[in-house]
C-alpha positions as a printed Julia matrix, in Angstrom:
167×3 Matrix{Float64}:
   0.06   -0.05  -0.02
   2.19    2.67  -1.11
   1.81    5.98   0.21
  -0.03    4.64   3.46
   2.7     4.07   5.91
   3.53    0.51   6.79
   0.95   -2.06   7.56
  -1.92    0.44   6.12
  -1.42    3.36   8.73
  -1.8     7.0    7.66
   1.53    8.0    8.01
   0.48   11.56   8.96
  -1.07   10.0   12.9
   0.0     6.21  12.8
  -3.81    5.22  12.7
  -5.38    2.48  10.48
  -5.69    3.96   7.24
  -9.59    3.73   5.8
  -8.62    2.11   2.51
  -6.86   -0.49   4.61
  -9.64   -1.56   6.88
 -11.51   -4.79   6.34
 -15.39   -3.8    6.14
 -17.9    -5.77   6.72
 -20.51   -7.54   4.64
 -23.61   -5.59   4.21
 -26.49   -6.1    6.66
 -23.63   -7.22   9.16
 -24.67   -4.22  11.12
 -27.16   -6.34  13.48
 -30.12   -4.78  12.0
 -30.56   -7.14   9.21
 -30.7    -4.44   6.43
 -28.7    -1.58   5.2
 -24.7    -1.14   4.93
 -22.35   -2.32   7.54
 -21.3     0.31  10.41
 -18.94    2.55   8.97
 -15.38    2.97  10.63
 -16.17    5.54  13.23
 -19.75    4.52  13.97
 -17.9     1.11  14.42
 -15.3     2.51  16.68
 -18.14    4.27  19.13
 -20.36    1.31  19.27
 -17.26   -1.06  20.39
 -16.65    1.64  22.99
 -20.37    1.32  23.99
 -19.91   -2.46  24.14
 -16.95   -1.56  26.59
 -19.95   -0.24  28.7
 -22.95   -2.09  28.35
 -21.57   -5.75  27.24
 -18.44   -5.99  28.35
 -18.72   -9.81  28.65
 -19.72   -9.96  25.08
 -17.01   -7.72  23.82
 -14.18   -9.9   25.66
 -16.01  -13.26  24.68
 -15.92  -11.54  20.83
 -12.11  -11.1   20.85
 -11.04  -14.04  23.0
 -10.42  -16.2   19.94
  -8.59  -13.41  17.96
  -6.37  -12.75  20.64
  -5.2   -16.34  20.64
  -4.34  -16.26  16.72
  -0.3   -16.47  16.15
  -0.73  -13.59  13.65
  -1.76  -11.2   15.97
   0.85   -7.91  16.55
   0.03   -5.16  19.14
   1.42   -2.1   17.5
   0.77    0.37  20.26
  -0.25   -1.19  23.29
  -3.12    0.34  25.19
  -2.18    3.42  26.79
  -4.49    6.55  28.56
  -4.71    9.6   27.1
  -7.37   12.52  27.53
  -9.65   13.84  25.03
 -11.85   16.95  25.27
 -15.44   16.13  26.17
 -18.12   18.7   24.29
 -21.35   19.95  25.52
 -23.44   20.97  22.36
 -25.87   23.49  24.41
 -28.36   26.05  22.7
 -25.32   28.71  22.2
 -23.28   26.22  20.54
 -21.01   23.47  21.49
 -18.59   23.99  24.5
 -15.78   22.42  26.07
 -16.89   20.45  29.26
 -13.9    18.93  30.3
 -11.26   16.16  29.55
 -11.84   12.92  30.23
  -9.53    9.51  30.48
  -9.64    7.26  27.28
  -7.79    3.75  26.4
  -6.64    3.32  23.19
  -4.51    0.87  20.91
  -3.57   -0.32  17.55
  -3.32   -3.79  16.74
  -2.51   -5.96  13.09
  -4.16   -9.13  12.69
  -3.52  -11.38   9.39
  -2.29   -7.94   7.88
  -5.69   -5.99   8.91
  -5.18   -3.1   11.34
  -7.62   -2.2   13.93
  -7.65    0.41  16.6
  -9.79    0.22  19.86
 -10.71    3.38  21.95
 -12.76    2.83  25.54
 -13.78    5.61  27.9
 -11.6     5.39  31.34
  -8.41    3.51  32.01
  -9.44   -0.3   30.66
  -6.77   -1.82  28.6
  -8.56   -5.24  28.31
 -11.41   -3.68  26.59
  -9.62   -1.17  24.46
  -7.45   -4.17  23.08
 -10.72   -6.32  22.72
 -12.08   -3.74  20.85
  -8.88   -3.23  18.47
  -9.05   -6.94  18.03
 -12.35   -6.99  16.88
 -12.28   -4.25  14.27
  -9.28   -5.65  12.52
 -10.39   -9.67  12.62
 -14.09   -9.73  12.96
 -15.75   -6.9   11.16
 -19.24   -8.38  10.98
 -19.05   -9.4   14.46
 -18.05   -5.96  15.95
 -20.84   -4.73  13.88
 -23.21   -6.9   15.18
 -22.07   -6.16  18.92
 -21.57   -2.33  18.04
 -25.11   -1.61  16.95
 -26.74   -3.91  19.5
 -24.43   -1.77  22.07
 -25.63    1.72  20.94
 -29.2     0.49  20.79
 -29.05   -0.25  24.35
 -27.47    2.92  25.31
 -30.1     4.56  23.02
 -32.62    2.96  25.19
 -31.14    3.65  28.13
 -30.97    7.53  27.2
 -34.81    7.32  26.57
 -35.44    5.88  29.57
 -33.37    8.54  31.57
 -35.4    11.18  29.87
 -38.54    9.65  30.24
 -38.27    9.45  34.18
 -36.6    13.15  34.12
 -39.73   14.9   32.2
 -42.09   12.57  34.88
 -40.23   14.36  37.58
 -40.91   18.22  36.2
 -42.76   20.43  38.96
 -44.73   23.44  37.93
 -44.91   26.28  39.76
 -48.12   28.4   39.77
């Protein structure tokens, strides 16, 4: 892959180059229709899986981790990112949060994982699933995103039920 750095990585930032990524087949997003999740949505969903279905994420990655063709390119390490809050006056930087990131290569395919907090195991599991099992990663990611959306809707409904009106 000329111009993409070693092992399909972008030379500018060392992250997996989008053209080098393995994609899941159509309808692998867990909904039964439509295209597979894109790389950003898959990463978001795998991070959600670390929060709502950690056991499922680790189970998906376990057989991949046992393979001989796995290389950890950047070991899991903590980083900070800015959390942005959307408000009526526009986006505002709220605070910095800790995330754990890692990159791997499985059978020549790059994978990237990023999860909230210091969680090396979940970040590595997300990267392995991203690299070696895109269809399984998409199914797990889509399910985790749906679970988080249901939880947000439930919280919003409970909050609406507690509003007080002052006369």
